[in-house]
XYZ file of C-alpha atoms in Angstrom:
364
model
C 0.028 0.031 0.000
C 2.896 2.337 0.737
C 4.306 1.814 -2.732
C 0.882 2.704 -4.205
C 0.748 5.994 -2.364
C 4.334 6.915 -3.272
C 3.773 6.041 -6.939
C 0.618 8.062 -6.998
C 2.304 11.094 -5.510
C 5.279 10.695 -7.797
C 3.046 10.707 -10.861
C 1.286 13.842 -9.682
C 4.648 15.540 -9.044
C 5.902 14.537 -12.466
C 2.808 16.041 -14.051
C 2.976 19.319 -12.070
C 6.682 19.791 -12.715
C 6.239 19.393 -16.503
C 5.315 22.999 -17.304
C 4.779 22.393 -20.956
C 2.381 19.495 -20.382
C 0.651 21.473 -17.748
C -0.036 24.400 -20.182
C -1.157 22.202 -23.081
C -3.340 19.783 -21.148
C -4.699 22.102 -18.458
C -4.646 25.729 -19.671
C -5.047 25.271 -23.427
C -8.693 23.974 -23.261
C -9.578 26.997 -21.098
C -8.089 29.400 -23.749
C -9.911 27.389 -26.331
C -13.238 27.854 -24.404
C -12.638 31.555 -23.837
C -12.042 32.165 -27.559
C -15.203 30.298 -28.538
C -17.117 32.026 -25.752
C -16.199 35.464 -26.974
C -17.142 34.454 -30.525
C -20.374 32.659 -29.924
C -21.625 33.748 -26.493
C -24.437 35.666 -28.146
C -25.970 32.473 -29.434
C -26.003 33.572 -33.013
C -23.585 31.362 -34.926
C -24.882 31.883 -38.494
C -24.840 35.354 -39.999
C -24.985 36.574 -43.589
C -23.215 39.638 -44.970
C -25.508 41.764 -47.095
C -24.642 44.826 -49.260
C -27.830 46.790 -49.832
C -28.158 49.568 -52.430
C -31.286 51.721 -52.189
C -31.686 53.662 -55.423
C -35.177 54.882 -54.547
C -34.641 56.444 -51.103
C -38.427 56.698 -50.450
C -40.613 55.899 -47.493
C -41.441 52.459 -48.979
C -37.816 51.498 -49.662
C -36.683 52.760 -46.222
C -39.364 50.574 -44.673
C -37.914 47.561 -46.403
C -34.388 48.451 -45.203
C -35.650 48.916 -41.619
C -37.278 45.486 -41.568
C -34.170 43.775 -42.892
C -31.956 45.643 -40.434
C -33.894 44.153 -37.530
C -32.886 40.552 -38.504
C -29.935 39.380 -36.373
C -28.837 36.848 -38.939
C -28.377 39.562 -41.638
C -25.580 42.046 -41.367
C -26.762 44.927 -43.561
C -24.254 47.265 -45.104
C -25.793 50.035 -47.112
C -23.706 50.866 -50.178
C -23.925 53.172 -53.143
C -21.572 51.647 -55.651
C -23.231 48.653 -57.359
C -20.095 47.541 -59.348
C -18.035 47.261 -56.150
C -20.907 45.456 -54.394
C -21.220 42.903 -57.301
C -17.411 42.365 -57.271
C -17.391 41.797 -53.579
C -20.108 39.215 -54.090
C -18.289 37.396 -56.902
C -15.044 37.431 -54.812
C -16.797 35.688 -52.007
C -16.372 38.586 -49.533
C -20.055 39.056 -49.018
C -23.145 36.676 -49.253
C -25.889 38.835 -50.834
C -26.449 42.060 -52.730
C -29.965 43.598 -52.516
C -30.925 46.166 -55.100
C -34.009 48.504 -54.655
C -34.380 50.159 -58.012
C -35.523 53.718 -58.684
C -39.298 53.977 -58.846
C -39.933 51.215 -56.220
C -42.437 53.330 -54.296
C -44.349 54.298 -57.455
C -44.625 50.582 -58.338
C -45.868 49.886 -54.790
C -48.578 52.556 -55.001
C -49.451 51.955 -58.594
C -52.973 50.552 -59.305
C -51.620 48.332 -62.061
C -51.505 44.654 -61.172
C -47.717 44.550 -61.464
C -45.718 43.840 -58.215
C -42.748 45.977 -57.369
C -39.490 44.137 -57.624
C -36.438 43.835 -55.300
C -33.459 42.121 -56.774
C -31.463 39.783 -54.568
C -28.158 38.637 -55.898
C -26.222 35.691 -54.430
C -23.120 33.615 -55.223
C -24.227 30.459 -57.066
C -21.239 28.455 -55.812
C -22.430 28.976 -52.203
C -26.038 28.129 -52.797
C -26.098 25.334 -50.207
C -24.740 27.614 -47.444
C -27.052 30.500 -48.244
C -30.468 28.768 -47.909
C -31.018 30.233 -44.479
C -30.309 33.743 -45.624
C -32.490 33.386 -48.734
C -35.382 32.194 -46.571
C -34.976 35.115 -44.130
C -34.796 37.763 -46.846
C -37.699 36.290 -48.781
C -39.937 35.926 -45.706
C -39.365 39.441 -44.454
C -39.855 41.112 -47.844
C -43.006 38.987 -48.347
C -44.342 40.076 -44.914
C -43.615 43.765 -45.720
C -45.412 43.380 -49.079
C -48.544 41.958 -47.443
C -48.510 44.818 -44.901
C -48.164 47.485 -47.615
C -51.014 45.972 -49.590
C -53.321 45.560 -46.624
C -53.634 41.919 -47.424
C -55.870 39.828 -45.117
C -55.121 36.125 -45.359
C -57.931 33.558 -45.527
C -55.938 30.915 -43.609
C -53.562 31.735 -40.718
C -51.205 29.533 -38.674
C -51.546 29.926 -34.865
C -48.217 29.541 -33.101
C -48.006 28.480 -29.452
C -44.704 28.287 -27.635
C -43.966 25.241 -25.414
C -41.662 25.806 -22.455
C -38.145 24.424 -23.125
C -34.536 24.760 -22.288
C -32.588 27.658 -23.854
C -28.987 26.585 -24.676
C -26.122 28.471 -26.134
C -23.149 27.136 -28.092
C -21.061 27.330 -24.963
C -23.537 25.119 -23.110
C -22.914 22.635 -25.938
C -19.134 23.159 -26.110
C -18.107 22.904 -22.385
C -19.053 19.215 -21.860
C -17.395 18.375 -25.109
C -14.235 20.119 -23.917
C -14.307 18.056 -20.703
C -14.576 14.846 -22.788
C -11.718 16.046 -25.030
C -9.525 16.681 -21.955
C -10.157 13.211 -20.662
C -9.374 11.601 -24.007
C -6.131 13.642 -24.574
C -4.781 13.378 -21.048
C -5.176 9.612 -20.811
C -4.889 8.189 -24.292
C -2.200 10.520 -25.558
C -0.543 11.139 -22.178
C -0.336 7.501 -21.114
C 0.869 6.335 -24.552
C 3.755 8.840 -24.607
C 4.794 8.448 -20.930
C 4.826 4.608 -20.834
C 6.621 4.425 -24.106
C 9.236 6.879 -22.790
C 9.676 4.954 -19.503
C 10.091 1.747 -21.365
C 12.775 3.147 -23.636
C 14.630 4.649 -20.730
C 14.489 1.412 -18.741
C 12.337 2.820 -15.968
C 9.773 0.039 -16.368
C 12.494 -2.635 -16.470
C 13.960 -1.383 -13.091
C 10.442 -1.342 -11.618
C 9.916 -4.920 -12.755
C 13.186 -5.892 -10.938
C 11.775 -4.787 -7.611
C 8.952 -6.284 -5.540
C 6.496 -3.829 -7.203
C 3.550 -5.535 -8.706
C 2.089 -4.527 -12.013
C -1.357 -4.067 -10.413
C 0.065 -1.578 -7.957
C 1.830 0.341 -10.710
C -1.306 0.542 -12.805
C -3.524 1.399 -9.847
C -1.261 4.361 -8.969
C -1.350 5.551 -12.584
C -5.129 5.325 -12.587
C -5.509 7.166 -9.254
C -3.170 10.020 -10.192
C -4.966 10.583 -13.549
C -8.356 10.352 -11.945
C -7.362 13.189 -9.532
C -6.006 15.311 -12.403
C -9.047 14.712 -14.651
C -11.478 15.451 -11.798
C -9.728 18.750 -11.021
C -9.670 19.685 -14.757
C -13.380 18.904 -15.084
C -14.281 20.991 -11.987
C -12.171 23.930 -13.194
C -13.724 23.801 -16.692
C -17.226 23.657 -15.257
C -16.522 26.575 -12.926
C -15.039 28.762 -15.658
C -17.987 27.991 -17.939
C -20.540 28.557 -15.134
C -19.095 31.819 -13.732
C -17.436 33.138 -16.905
C -20.016 32.341 -19.596
C -23.226 31.431 -17.696
C -23.055 27.773 -18.873
C -26.029 25.827 -17.481
C -25.444 22.942 -14.995
C -28.685 21.113 -14.458
C -27.675 17.498 -13.654
C -26.068 15.546 -10.846
C -22.459 16.283 -9.994
C -22.061 12.615 -8.929
C -23.091 11.476 -12.442
C -20.451 13.876 -13.862
C -17.799 12.295 -11.590
C -18.967 8.729 -12.640
C -18.496 9.454 -16.286
C -15.178 11.265 -15.636
C -14.004 7.978 -13.975
C -15.356 5.798 -16.635
C -13.899 7.899 -19.447
C -10.504 7.994 -17.706
C -10.417 4.184 -17.368
C -11.491 3.735 -20.945
C -8.968 6.033 -22.532
C -6.174 5.032 -20.189
C -6.672 1.439 -21.414
C -6.449 2.559 -25.035
C -3.367 4.540 -24.157
C -1.693 1.421 -22.741
C -2.498 -0.415 -25.929
C -0.855 2.304 -28.026
C 2.162 2.363 -25.723
C 2.560 -1.376 -26.111
C 2.326 -1.262 -29.933
C 4.559 1.759 -30.301
C 8.312 0.955 -30.712
C 9.448 4.346 -29.300
C 8.087 7.495 -27.631
C 8.527 9.268 -31.002
C 6.035 6.883 -32.619
C 3.669 6.786 -29.692
C 2.734 10.473 -29.989
C 1.909 10.374 -33.690
C -0.075 7.190 -33.323
C -2.123 8.646 -30.408
C -2.632 11.882 -32.378
C -3.656 9.995 -35.485
C -6.434 8.284 -33.478
C -7.497 11.190 -31.185
C -7.623 13.978 -33.906
C -10.501 12.531 -35.962
C -12.252 11.379 -32.769
C -12.508 15.009 -31.678
C -14.448 15.933 -34.746
C -16.457 12.758 -35.111
C -17.353 12.368 -31.437
C -19.541 15.425 -30.963
C -16.983 17.639 -29.179
C -17.482 20.696 -31.438
C -20.531 19.787 -33.460
C -23.736 17.809 -32.933
C -23.312 14.164 -34.070
C -26.797 14.263 -35.677
C -25.495 16.810 -38.189
C -22.780 14.388 -39.435
C -23.247 12.615 -42.734
C -25.516 9.606 -42.654
C -22.810 7.170 -43.880
C -20.676 8.121 -40.855
C -23.375 7.508 -38.254
C -22.628 3.779 -37.640
C -19.030 4.736 -36.823
C -19.929 7.795 -34.808
C -22.325 5.780 -32.602
C -19.704 3.231 -31.665
C -16.642 5.277 -30.804
C -16.160 6.037 -27.012
C -15.731 9.806 -27.270
C -19.279 10.076 -28.730
C -20.840 8.439 -25.666
C -18.667 10.333 -23.190
C -19.409 13.770 -24.698
C -23.059 12.928 -25.128
C -23.423 11.740 -21.528
C -21.594 14.819 -20.161
C -23.769 17.127 -22.329
C -26.986 15.482 -21.307
C -26.139 15.643 -17.621
C -25.050 19.260 -17.697
C -27.573 20.652 -20.286
C -30.842 18.832 -19.612
C -30.239 17.162 -16.190
C -30.405 13.594 -17.546
C -30.591 10.724 -14.933
C -28.584 7.511 -14.958
C -31.477 5.719 -16.591
C -31.388 8.187 -19.471
C -27.665 7.426 -19.945
C -27.812 3.668 -19.711
C -26.796 3.297 -23.398
C -23.850 5.641 -23.161
C -22.729 3.953 -19.853
C -23.014 0.499 -21.450
C -20.997 1.455 -24.522
C -18.178 3.001 -22.334
C -18.137 -0.147 -20.137
C -17.743 -2.342 -23.204
C -14.894 -0.142 -24.570
C -13.234 -0.108 -21.102
C -13.426 -3.893 -20.591
C -12.297 -4.834 -24.128
C -9.481 -2.282 -24.075
C -8.288 -3.350 -20.637
C -8.151 -6.939 -21.734
C -6.174 -6.039 -24.832
C -3.858 -3.740 -22.805
C -3.255 -6.477 -20.200
C -2.400 -8.955 -23.003
C -0.065 -6.666 -24.867
C 1.466 -4.732 -21.937
C 5.252 -5.286 -21.679
C 7.811 -3.983 -19.163
C 10.626 -3.954 -21.754
């Protein structure tokens, strides 16, 4: 038991004394969260740049401009040079050009059955990305047209709001960052450290003592559980007090999945360390695995938005279930029963990875 405590303390000291590792594994995610928080804390993640030229400058045209200016998703820039506006559009520097031609108000007030026209130009190569902007512009101009004409519809849609949870992008991101920290600290950290100790003969010298492999592994697990728990708590506190990130679920459930995620990714890290022939190869192997997992596992983007052909892979990798569980706990207050599937998948990954790690682990 004394060896266990000493190894645990030694591992913690090694981690704290390694300033570079401390910055990259502890502070970098916080810098990352702060940058995203400053960018997306207003909850509006999709905006369209619009150059608007009003040749008419009448009450009717100003009313259209006023309505469009009120839309948060449209950044309206009033211009006077149509050629420059068109060039900016073709160069991809802006999303739309709206032209209100001279005589617009006369067409609106005319008794002839000819509608006034507003020309909306867009970049054809970005058509798929601009659907939301097109819908916003069309709907608002259509609404203004009906108001100007005194149009009374025969059929109306009654909207009734249902109480729900309001979430910002930071609410979504913070649980994903915690999952990313757990994956990187354990899978990448363990792989590099164990491979380095093996090459330097540290593991061989440990094997020559009365130290048991189970004691060594238990100390590694304990030290990393302490570090991961502290990181998770710090990340949650910064999100909560710095960016008003919601925390609705049980803290004990958060701890449970921190422990489960740590054990899972530590086991994968031991596998990588066993397969790698040197510390120089362990890092790239771990990075080659962890980098795509960050993007496929729902750390930055909802997994439901991923392509359909990737869904079978996404739903089986461990980071998906860890980030989903952490997000459901913090964002919607999910209970253990709600997370049974994620818990089961992580347990399967942990057991299978541990068995493979135990089979492939070598002191030398």
